[in-house]
XYZ file of N, CA, C and O in Angstrom:
704
model
N 131.165 -119.475 -164.736
C 130.109 -118.860 -163.960
C 128.772 -119.354 -164.472
O 128.523 -119.343 -165.663
N 127.907 -119.772 -163.566
C 126.617 -120.332 -163.945
C 125.571 -119.235 -163.989
O 125.515 -118.396 -163.079
N 124.748 -119.235 -164.995
C 123.692 -118.231 -165.127
C 122.423 -118.730 -164.456
O 121.980 -119.856 -164.701
N 121.841 -117.887 -163.634
C 120.614 -118.292 -162.956
C 119.405 -118.221 -163.887
O 118.410 -118.889 -163.664
N 119.450 -117.394 -164.924
C 118.324 -117.257 -165.844
C 118.621 -117.930 -167.179
O 118.252 -117.451 -168.227
N 119.279 -119.065 -167.120
C 119.649 -119.758 -168.344
C 118.422 -120.217 -169.111
O 118.436 -120.309 -170.317
N 117.342 -120.481 -168.412
C 116.138 -120.975 -169.075
C 115.253 -119.853 -169.603
O 114.307 -120.097 -170.314
N 115.542 -118.591 -169.231
C 114.742 -117.473 -169.702
C 115.219 -117.052 -171.097
O 116.412 -116.901 -171.325
N 114.321 -116.870 -171.997
C 114.665 -116.515 -173.365
C 113.940 -115.238 -173.775
O 112.842 -114.958 -173.318
N 114.558 -114.471 -174.628
C 113.955 -113.267 -175.197
C 113.665 -113.524 -176.672
O 114.397 -114.255 -177.335
N 112.637 -112.893 -177.161
C 112.311 -113.012 -178.580
C 113.170 -112.035 -179.354
O 113.361 -110.891 -178.962
N 113.706 -112.503 -180.447
C 114.579 -111.683 -181.263
C 113.923 -111.540 -182.632
O 113.641 -112.533 -183.294
N 113.640 -110.305 -183.038
C 113.024 -110.055 -184.347
C 114.099 -109.560 -185.301
O 114.671 -108.509 -185.108
N 114.373 -110.336 -186.314
C 115.322 -109.904 -187.332
C 114.664 -110.090 -188.688
O 114.547 -111.187 -189.201
N 114.165 -109.014 -189.223
C 113.508 -109.081 -190.534
C 112.165 -109.783 -190.418
O 111.320 -109.433 -189.608
N 111.977 -110.816 -191.203
C 110.710 -111.538 -191.221
C 110.687 -112.676 -190.207
O 109.618 -113.146 -189.834
N 111.861 -113.133 -189.774
C 111.882 -114.309 -188.911
C 111.914 -113.903 -187.444
O 112.446 -112.868 -187.071
N 111.319 -114.733 -186.639
C 111.326 -114.537 -185.190
C 112.149 -115.664 -184.593
O 111.879 -116.831 -184.847
N 113.171 -115.326 -183.819
C 114.014 -116.353 -183.211
C 114.022 -116.224 -181.692
O 113.549 -115.244 -181.129
N 114.530 -117.209 -181.047
C 114.631 -117.188 -179.593
C 116.104 -117.059 -179.223
O 116.946 -117.774 -179.744
N 116.396 -116.132 -178.310
C 117.775 -115.881 -177.911
C 117.863 -115.929 -176.386
O 116.993 -115.421 -175.691
N 118.917 -116.527 -175.861
C 119.078 -116.645 -174.415
C 119.435 -115.299 -173.800
O 120.136 -114.494 -174.404
N 118.961 -115.043 -172.568
C 119.228 -113.801 -171.859
C 120.362 -114.055 -170.866
O 120.198 -114.778 -169.896
N 121.511 -113.432 -171.102
C 122.680 -113.614 -170.240
C 123.023 -112.342 -169.468
O 124.157 -112.057 -169.187
N 122.026 -111.551 -169.142
C 122.299 -110.267 -168.517
C 122.912 -110.396 -167.119
O 123.612 -109.496 -166.672
N 122.638 -111.465 -166.394
C 123.175 -111.587 -165.036
C 124.349 -112.569 -164.965
O 124.811 -112.899 -163.891
N 124.834 -113.004 -166.112
C 125.961 -113.945 -166.142
C 127.273 -113.174 -166.213
O 127.337 -112.089 -166.775
N 128.305 -113.758 -165.646
C 129.620 -113.149 -165.697
C 129.735 -111.970 -164.752
O 128.933 -111.799 -163.832
N 130.736 -111.137 -165.007
C 130.983 -109.960 -164.172
C 131.382 -108.795 -165.061
O 131.867 -108.983 -166.170
N 131.208 -107.608 -164.513
C 131.647 -106.410 -165.218
C 133.116 -106.164 -164.895
O 133.570 -106.407 -163.773
N 133.846 -105.668 -165.866
C 135.263 -105.349 -165.687
C 135.394 -104.263 -164.627
O 134.630 -103.294 -164.614
N 136.341 -104.406 -163.733
C 136.533 -103.447 -162.639
C 137.261 -102.185 -163.069
O 137.393 -101.260 -162.267
N 137.731 -102.129 -164.306
C 138.373 -100.914 -164.794
C 137.304 -99.822 -164.882
O 136.235 -100.036 -165.484
N 137.537 -98.650 -164.277
C 136.495 -97.621 -164.221
C 136.042 -97.101 -165.577
O 134.913 -96.625 -165.713
N 136.875 -97.214 -166.610
C 136.502 -96.694 -167.927
C 135.995 -97.783 -168.865
O 135.571 -97.490 -169.962
N 136.027 -99.038 -168.442
C 135.627 -100.138 -169.309
C 134.230 -100.647 -168.943
O 133.300 -100.535 -169.715
N 134.097 -101.243 -167.788
C 132.841 -101.808 -167.275
C 132.194 -102.797 -168.236
O 130.987 -103.010 -168.201
N 132.978 -103.409 -169.110
C 132.457 -104.380 -170.069
C 132.049 -105.640 -169.330
O 132.753 -106.104 -168.434
N 130.907 -106.211 -169.698
C 130.476 -107.457 -169.079
C 131.214 -108.600 -169.766
O 131.236 -108.696 -170.985
N 131.814 -109.444 -168.949
C 132.614 -110.543 -169.475
C 132.096 -111.844 -168.883
O 131.922 -111.960 -167.661
N 131.829 -112.826 -169.743
C 131.329 -114.112 -169.254
C 132.436 -114.934 -168.589
O 132.166 -115.754 -167.715
N 133.680 -114.730 -168.985
C 134.818 -115.423 -168.376
C 135.844 -114.382 -167.917
O 136.891 -114.211 -168.534
N 135.546 -113.702 -166.823
C 136.470 -112.654 -166.380
C 137.719 -113.226 -165.726
O 137.730 -114.366 -165.258
N 138.779 -112.434 -165.685
C 140.024 -112.792 -165.021
C 140.030 -112.129 -163.655
O 139.772 -110.931 -163.549
N 140.351 -112.884 -162.628
C 140.499 -112.312 -161.296
C 141.975 -112.033 -161.063
O 142.816 -112.927 -161.193
N 142.294 -110.786 -160.716
C 143.676 -110.400 -160.463
C 144.130 -111.059 -159.162
O 143.453 -110.935 -158.134
N 145.258 -111.765 -159.204
C 145.732 -112.456 -158.011
C 146.367 -111.506 -157.001
O 146.606 -111.885 -155.863
N 146.612 -110.259 -157.385
C 147.190 -109.285 -156.458
C 146.104 -108.479 -155.739
O 146.087 -108.401 -154.518
N 145.172 -107.876 -156.503
C 144.155 -107.021 -155.874
C 142.813 -107.718 -155.704
O 141.963 -107.244 -154.961
N 142.580 -108.842 -156.403
C 141.356 -109.613 -156.227
C 140.170 -109.139 -157.043
O 139.085 -109.692 -156.923
N 140.329 -108.139 -157.875
C 139.222 -107.622 -158.672
C 139.104 -108.396 -159.983
O 140.058 -109.009 -160.434
N 137.902 -108.332 -160.605
C 137.638 -109.027 -161.863
C 137.865 -108.076 -163.032
O 137.453 -106.906 -162.979
N 138.525 -108.599 -164.089
C 138.826 -107.779 -165.262
C 138.549 -108.544 -166.537
O 138.577 -109.783 -166.566
N 138.320 -107.782 -167.621
C 138.120 -108.383 -168.935
C 139.477 -108.775 -169.524
O 140.517 -108.546 -168.917
N 139.454 -109.323 -170.729
C 140.691 -109.814 -171.347
C 141.660 -108.694 -171.708
O 142.848 -108.930 -171.853
N 141.178 -107.451 -171.847
C 142.074 -106.347 -172.163
C 142.730 -105.732 -170.926
O 143.760 -105.093 -171.018
N 142.145 -105.904 -169.756
C 142.627 -105.231 -168.557
C 143.115 -106.179 -167.456
O 143.299 -105.746 -166.324
N 143.343 -107.459 -167.744
C 143.724 -108.386 -166.681
C 145.194 -108.277 -166.278
O 145.559 -108.657 -165.174
N 146.047 -107.711 -167.138
C 147.464 -107.559 -166.790
C 147.616 -106.457 -165.748
O 146.837 -105.505 -165.724
N 148.650 -106.580 -164.902
C 148.881 -105.595 -163.840
C 149.031 -104.191 -164.410
O 148.480 -103.229 -163.876
N 149.761 -104.073 -165.507
C 150.022 -102.775 -166.092
C 148.756 -102.179 -166.716
O 148.568 -100.966 -166.710
N 147.872 -103.025 -167.243
C 146.684 -102.545 -167.940
C 145.662 -101.937 -166.978
O 144.930 -101.025 -167.342
N 145.590 -102.427 -165.744
C 144.617 -101.852 -164.803
C 145.281 -101.092 -163.654
O 144.657 -100.819 -162.629
N 146.562 -100.737 -163.842
C 147.318 -99.967 -162.851
C 147.131 -100.558 -161.449
O 146.723 -99.878 -160.515
N 147.438 -101.842 -161.333
C 147.272 -102.555 -160.058
C 148.206 -101.954 -159.004
O 149.407 -101.802 -159.239
N 147.642 -101.617 -157.862
C 148.445 -100.990 -156.804
C 149.431 -101.971 -156.187
O 150.514 -101.590 -155.759
N 149.060 -103.248 -156.151
C 149.965 -104.256 -155.581
C 150.877 -104.838 -156.652
O 152.063 -105.009 -156.437
N 150.315 -105.156 -157.781
C 151.098 -105.684 -158.896
C 151.909 -106.906 -158.534
O 151.436 -107.807 -157.856
N 153.149 -106.903 -158.961
C 154.018 -108.046 -158.715
C 154.746 -107.954 -157.376
O 155.546 -108.812 -157.061
N 154.515 -106.926 -156.606
C 155.279 -106.737 -155.374
C 155.109 -107.904 -154.404
O 156.034 -108.237 -153.671
N 153.952 -108.541 -154.370
C 153.737 -109.685 -153.484
C 154.526 -110.911 -153.926
O 154.989 -111.695 -153.112
N 154.678 -111.072 -155.239
C 155.332 -112.273 -155.760
C 156.759 -112.023 -156.234
O 157.404 -112.932 -156.725
N 157.236 -110.810 -156.086
C 158.576 -110.478 -156.556
C 159.613 -111.074 -155.615
O 159.703 -110.715 -154.446
N 160.399 -112.011 -156.121
C 161.403 -112.702 -155.315
C 162.818 -112.412 -155.812
O 163.732 -113.165 -155.530
N 162.994 -111.329 -156.537
C 164.310 -111.003 -157.061
C 165.220 -110.520 -155.938
O 164.768 -109.857 -155.003
N 166.484 -110.870 -156.024
C 167.467 -110.471 -155.032
C 168.703 -109.924 -155.747
O 168.908 -110.172 -156.928
N 169.507 -109.190 -154.979
C 170.818 -108.795 -155.460
C 171.831 -109.481 -154.565
O 171.581 -109.717 -153.392
N 172.967 -109.845 -155.129
C 173.982 -110.579 -154.386
C 175.115 -109.626 -154.023
O 175.666 -108.949 -154.894
N 175.448 -109.614 -152.737
C 176.529 -108.758 -152.267
C 177.848 -109.288 -152.821
O 178.155 -110.473 -152.655
N 178.650 -108.454 -153.488
C 179.906 -108.935 -154.066
C 180.982 -109.232 -153.015
O 181.934 -109.941 -153.302
N 180.806 -108.735 -151.790
C 181.803 -108.968 -150.749
C 181.579 -110.262 -149.985
O 182.515 -111.002 -149.701
N 180.308 -110.524 -149.624
C 180.040 -111.700 -148.778
C 179.157 -112.741 -149.458
O 178.813 -113.756 -148.851
N 178.745 -112.513 -150.694
C 177.888 -113.423 -151.462
C 176.545 -113.691 -150.791
O 175.967 -114.759 -150.949
N 176.026 -112.752 -150.024
C 174.735 -112.895 -149.366
C 173.644 -112.331 -150.273
O 173.832 -111.307 -150.923
N 172.484 -112.995 -150.323
C 171.361 -112.545 -151.132
C 170.564 -111.512 -150.344
O 170.161 -111.755 -149.210
N 170.325 -110.360 -150.971
C 169.591 -109.268 -150.339
C 168.307 -109.068 -151.139
O 168.362 -108.834 -152.343
N 167.111 -109.159 -150.482
C 165.855 -108.942 -151.222
C 165.820 -107.552 -151.836
O 166.161 -106.571 -151.193
N 165.415 -107.505 -153.079
C 165.411 -106.244 -153.822
C 164.112 -105.500 -153.544
O 163.052 -105.878 -154.029
N 164.205 -104.447 -152.745
C 163.016 -103.675 -152.391
C 163.114 -102.222 -152.826
O 162.161 -101.472 -152.649
N 164.243 -101.792 -153.335
C 164.402 -100.402 -153.746
C 165.682 -100.219 -154.527
O 166.119 -101.110 -155.255
N 166.302 -99.060 -154.324
C 167.529 -98.716 -155.023
C 168.673 -99.624 -154.549
O 168.866 -99.821 -153.348
N 169.424 -100.164 -155.483
C 170.497 -101.108 -155.151
C 171.591 -100.481 -154.291
O 172.085 -101.110 -153.361
N 171.958 -99.247 -154.590
C 173.018 -98.582 -153.823
C 172.616 -98.392 -152.363
O 173.414 -98.596 -151.453
N 171.367 -98.011 -152.139
C 170.861 -97.829 -150.776
C 170.837 -99.170 -150.050
O 171.195 -99.265 -148.868
N 170.437 -100.217 -150.761
C 170.399 -101.560 -150.160
C 171.799 -102.032 -149.768
O 171.990 -102.601 -148.682
N 172.790 -101.808 -150.633
C 174.165 -102.212 -150.318
C 174.702 -101.461 -149.104
O 175.324 -102.048 -148.222
N 174.424 -100.163 -149.056
C 174.896 -99.368 -147.919
C 174.258 -99.840 -146.617
O 174.924 -99.961 -145.587
N 172.966 -100.113 -146.647
C 172.267 -100.596 -145.450
C 172.783 -101.975 -145.044
O 172.925 -102.274 -143.855
N 173.068 -102.811 -146.026
C 173.590 -104.154 -145.755
C 174.960 -104.078 -145.096
O 175.236 -104.767 -144.116
N 175.827 -103.214 -145.606
C 177.167 -103.081 -145.024
C 177.111 -102.469 -143.628
O 177.868 -102.851 -142.745
N 176.196 -101.536 -143.418
C 176.069 -100.882 -142.113
C 175.437 -101.806 -141.070
O 175.652 -101.623 -139.868
N 174.676 -102.811 -141.519
C 173.985 -103.697 -140.575
C 174.924 -104.632 -139.832
O 174.569 -105.190 -138.807
N 176.111 -104.847 -140.352
C 177.055 -105.765 -139.720
C 176.920 -107.189 -140.226
O 177.675 -108.069 -139.831
N 175.941 -107.438 -141.073
C 175.754 -108.778 -141.628
C 176.740 -109.066 -142.755
O 176.943 -110.211 -143.133
N 177.339 -108.016 -143.281
C 178.284 -108.175 -144.387
C 179.674 -108.454 -143.833
O 180.351 -107.563 -143.331
N 180.065 -109.698 -143.897
C 181.404 -110.110 -143.472
C 182.119 -110.618 -144.720
O 181.779 -111.680 -145.241
N 183.088 -109.839 -145.220
C 183.781 -110.260 -146.449
C 184.456 -111.620 -146.269
O 185.057 -111.902 -145.232
N 184.287 -112.453 -147.273
C 184.892 -113.787 -147.236
C 186.386 -113.681 -147.522
O 186.811 -112.930 -148.386
N 187.139 -114.462 -146.776
C 188.577 -114.539 -147.009
C 188.783 -115.640 -148.042
O 188.375 -116.779 -147.843
N 189.391 -115.266 -149.147
C 189.612 -116.257 -150.198
C 190.804 -117.114 -149.830
O 191.906 -116.623 -149.626
N 190.557 -118.404 -149.730
C 191.641 -119.340 -149.429
C 192.100 -119.963 -150.734
O 191.285 -120.301 -151.594
N 193.372 -120.099 -150.860
C 193.920 -120.700 -152.061
C 193.766 -122.208 -151.987
O 193.965 -122.814 -150.935
N 193.424 -122.807 -153.089
C 193.289 -124.260 -153.123
C 194.668 -124.886 -152.960
O 195.666 -124.364 -153.469
N 194.721 -126.021 -152.257
C 196.017 -126.678 -152.089
C 196.560 -127.162 -153.429
O 195.798 -127.486 -154.343
N 197.861 -127.204 -153.519
C 198.507 -127.647 -154.755
C 199.205 -128.972 -154.520
O 199.476 -129.364 -153.390
N 199.524 -129.652 -155.584
C 200.208 -130.941 -155.520
C 201.594 -130.732 -154.886
O 202.348 -129.852 -155.306
N 201.944 -131.539 -153.878
C 203.215 -131.348 -153.180
C 204.445 -131.862 -153.927
O 205.572 -131.662 -153.471
N 204.265 -132.493 -155.065
C 205.399 -133.010 -155.831
C 206.190 -131.835 -156.397
O 205.613 -130.872 -156.905
N 207.509 -131.906 -156.289
C 208.386 -130.829 -156.723
C 208.185 -130.557 -158.225
O 208.217 -131.470 -159.047
N 207.947 -129.291 -158.549
C 207.773 -128.895 -159.947
C 206.327 -128.950 -160.425
O 206.007 -128.423 -161.477
N 205.433 -129.556 -159.679
C 204.024 -129.655 -160.088
C 203.238 -128.517 -159.432
O 203.329 -128.300 -158.234
N 202.451 -127.782 -160.226
C 201.680 -126.655 -159.708
C 200.178 -126.910 -159.831
O 199.373 -125.986 -159.786
N 199.786 -128.151 -159.976
C 198.382 -128.518 -160.174
C 197.579 -128.235 -158.901
O 197.969 -128.636 -157.802
N 196.433 -127.540 -159.056
C 195.549 -127.302 -157.915
C 194.781 -128.582 -157.619
O 194.276 -129.238 -158.534
N 194.709 -128.909 -156.346
C 194.014 -130.128 -155.942
C 192.552 -129.816 -155.651
O 192.240 -129.000 -154.781
N 191.672 -130.462 -156.381
C 190.234 -130.329 -156.167
C 189.673 -131.705 -155.872
O 190.400 -132.703 -155.825
N 188.374 -131.759 -155.696
C 187.731 -133.035 -155.387
C 187.902 -134.049 -156.518
O 188.157 -135.221 -156.278
N 187.796 -133.576 -157.748
C 187.794 -134.502 -158.880
C 189.179 -134.817 -159.444
O 189.316 -135.760 -160.203
N 190.206 -134.036 -159.102
C 191.507 -134.323 -159.695
C 192.575 -134.615 -158.652
O 193.750 -134.406 -158.883
N 192.183 -135.093 -157.480
C 193.176 -135.425 -156.463
C 192.973 -136.855 -155.990
O 191.897 -137.426 -156.136
N 194.035 -137.384 -155.427
C 194.013 -138.770 -154.974
C 194.889 -138.876 -153.730
O 195.929 -138.231 -153.651
N 194.484 -139.673 -152.779
C 195.295 -139.877 -151.584
C 196.030 -141.204 -151.729
O 195.428 -142.240 -151.974
N 197.334 -141.119 -151.570
C 198.164 -142.310 -151.710
C 197.834 -143.281 -150.573
O 197.771 -142.889 -149.405
N 197.653 -144.531 -150.917
C 197.324 -145.548 -149.915
C 198.494 -145.900 -149.024
O 198.302 -146.339 -147.885
N 199.695 -145.714 -149.492
C 200.885 -146.077 -148.708
C 201.297 -144.971 -147.747
O 201.506 -145.209 -146.568
N 201.435 -143.749 -148.260
C 201.951 -142.663 -147.413
C 200.878 -141.692 -146.946
O 201.124 -140.882 -146.064
N 199.676 -141.733 -147.539
C 198.594 -140.847 -147.136
C 198.715 -139.450 -147.691
O 197.981 -138.547 -147.289
N 199.618 -139.213 -148.620
C 199.842 -137.900 -149.204
C 198.785 -137.637 -150.272
O 198.483 -138.509 -151.086
N 198.215 -136.428 -150.270
C 197.217 -136.062 -151.266
C 197.936 -135.432 -152.446
O 198.576 -134.395 -152.308
N 197.848 -136.073 -153.612
C 198.558 -135.639 -154.815
C 197.592 -135.554 -155.985
O 196.462 -136.036 -155.910
N 198.059 -134.958 -157.094
C 197.223 -134.890 -158.291
C 197.196 -136.267 -158.961
O 197.969 -137.159 -158.629
N 196.308 -136.416 -159.926
C 196.151 -137.714 -160.591
C 197.402 -138.122 -161.373
O 197.682 -139.311 -161.530
N 198.139 -137.148 -161.831
C 199.360 -137.432 -162.593
C 200.402 -138.122 -161.704
O 201.174 -138.959 -162.175
N 200.415 -137.805 -160.410
C 201.408 -138.350 -159.476
C 200.794 -139.338 -158.474
O 201.302 -139.508 -157.373
N 199.715 -140.003 -158.843
C 199.012 -140.877 -157.910
C 199.742 -142.192 -157.624
O 199.509 -142.812 -156.608
N 200.626 -142.615 -158.513
C 201.341 -143.870 -158.292
C 202.556 -143.634 -157.400
O 203.149 -142.553 -157.393
N 202.951 -144.669 -156.642
C 204.018 -144.547 -155.646
C 205.356 -144.131 -156.246
O 206.122 -143.414 -155.617
N 205.621 -144.561 -157.473
C 206.896 -144.197 -158.093
C 206.882 -142.792 -158.704
O 207.914 -142.286 -159.135
N 205.733 -142.123 -158.724
C 205.612 -140.786 -159.287
C 205.780 -139.672 -158.252
O 205.897 -138.512 -158.608
N 205.721 -140.004 -156.960
C 205.921 -139.001 -155.911
C 206.836 -139.580 -154.830
O 207.116 -140.775 -154.818
N 207.297 -138.733 -153.954
C 208.205 -139.160 -152.892
C 207.400 -139.923 -151.841
O 206.971 -139.372 -150.832
N 207.215 -141.212 -152.095
C 206.369 -142.034 -151.232
C 207.202 -142.660 -150.119
O 208.126 -143.427 -150.377
N 206.851 -142.335 -148.902
C 207.479 -142.932 -147.721
C 206.371 -143.595 -146.923
O 205.625 -142.902 -146.216
N 206.261 -144.906 -147.023
C 205.171 -145.576 -146.299
C 205.249 -145.299 -144.799
O 206.306 -145.387 -144.188
N 204.116 -144.899 -144.263
C 204.077 -144.614 -142.834
C 203.832 -145.916 -142.077
O 203.217 -146.847 -142.588
N 204.314 -145.966 -140.829
C 204.078 -147.168 -140.017
C 202.659 -147.102 -139.505
O 202.187 -146.062 -139.061
N 202.021 -148.192 -139.570
C 200.630 -148.246 -139.164
C 200.529 -148.232 -137.654
O 201.218 -148.972 -136.962
N 199.699 -147.416 -137.135
C 199.486 -147.354 -135.688
C 198.882 -148.656 -135.196
O 199.144 -149.114 -134.099
N 198.097 -149.251 -136.036
C 197.435 -150.478 -135.640
C 198.456 -151.602 -135.423
O 198.357 -152.369 -134.478
N 199.435 -151.680 -136.293
C 200.427 -152.748 -136.145
C 201.288 -152.509 -134.908
O 201.647 -153.439 -134.203
N 201.620 -151.242 -134.610
C 202.410 -150.937 -133.421
C 201.609 -151.231 -132.164
O 202.130 -151.800 -131.202
N 200.356 -150.871 -132.173
C 199.511 -151.145 -131.007
C 199.304 -152.636 -130.858
O 199.363 -153.189 -129.774
N 199.093 -153.307 -131.975
C 198.868 -154.754 -131.919
C 200.073 -155.507 -131.389
O 199.947 -156.450 -130.603
N 201.284 -155.102 -131.798
C 202.478 -155.805 -131.334
C 202.695 -155.562 -129.845
O 203.115 -156.455 -129.117
N 202.412 -154.375 -129.370
C 202.535 -154.076 -127.943
C 201.540 -154.885 -127.138
O 201.840 -155.386 -126.050
N 200.362 -155.003 -127.686
C 199.324 -155.769 -127.009
C 199.696 -157.244 -126.935
O 199.524 -157.896 -125.898
N 200.237 -157.759 -128.047
C 200.641 -159.165 -128.054
C 201.790 -159.417 -127.075
O 201.825 -160.452 -126.390
N 202.731 -158.486 -126.974
C 203.858 -158.613 -126.036
C 203.334 -158.646 -124.610
O 203.755 -159.488 -123.788
N 202.429 -157.777 -124.266
C 201.862 -157.756 -122.915
C 201.071 -159.015 -122.639
O 201.107 -159.578 -121.540
N 200.352 -159.508 -123.639
C 199.578 -160.725 -123.474
C 200.481 -161.920 -123.206
O 200.195 -162.768 -122.346
N 201.634 -161.992 -123.909
C 202.592 -163.085 -123.690
C 203.161 -163.018 -122.290
O 203.364 -164.049 -121.634
N 203.468 -161.795 -121.808
C 204.016 -161.640 -120.457
C 203.006 -162.116 -119.405
O 203.365 -162.778 -118.441
N 201.759 -161.765 -119.584
C 200.734 -162.165 -118.622
C 200.500 -163.666 -118.616
O 200.293 -164.264 -117.560
N 200.513 -164.278 -119.776
C 200.296 -165.729 -119.828
C 201.516 -166.503 -119.328
O 201.377 -167.601 -118.787
N 202.723 -165.932 -119.463
C 203.933 -166.602 -119.002
C 204.025 -166.533 -117.462
O 204.616 -167.404 -116.834
N 203.475 -165.494 -116.910
C 203.603 -165.333 -115.444
C 202.630 -166.153 -114.670
O 201.997 -167.006 -114.808
């Protein structure tokens, strides 16, 4: 904050010496706390209520801010049934009841992860531990990824069947 009377000086008498002291009476702001009113050269502006406070009263709790953190509070509670985030605005039990009554709460059906189809193997197939056989197209665990480790029956390629039919028809047309 810039002082408009920065060039104005007051005489200060201390003992025998006379000194010059700057007058900062109009610089800064007074604390907005009704019991403080301290003049502060570097006041804090509350981002919730917009008032200026000294270093002792700038916290929301120190000046009993009516808005406080409510504007910036982004905490949520997660519904245990549908995993939906619910903004936390009051009592959790009341929020859960309102959420369930609203119809937005649709409990998720837990699907079991697929397991390796090889007899005796109970490994769950996930993205990182599964492999699709290039010959038969069967999705198996990494332990059974080789053709001799699972019941591999190479499937006939549709492309080869279509290609042979096409070539047969082409030969018939050219012969005629």
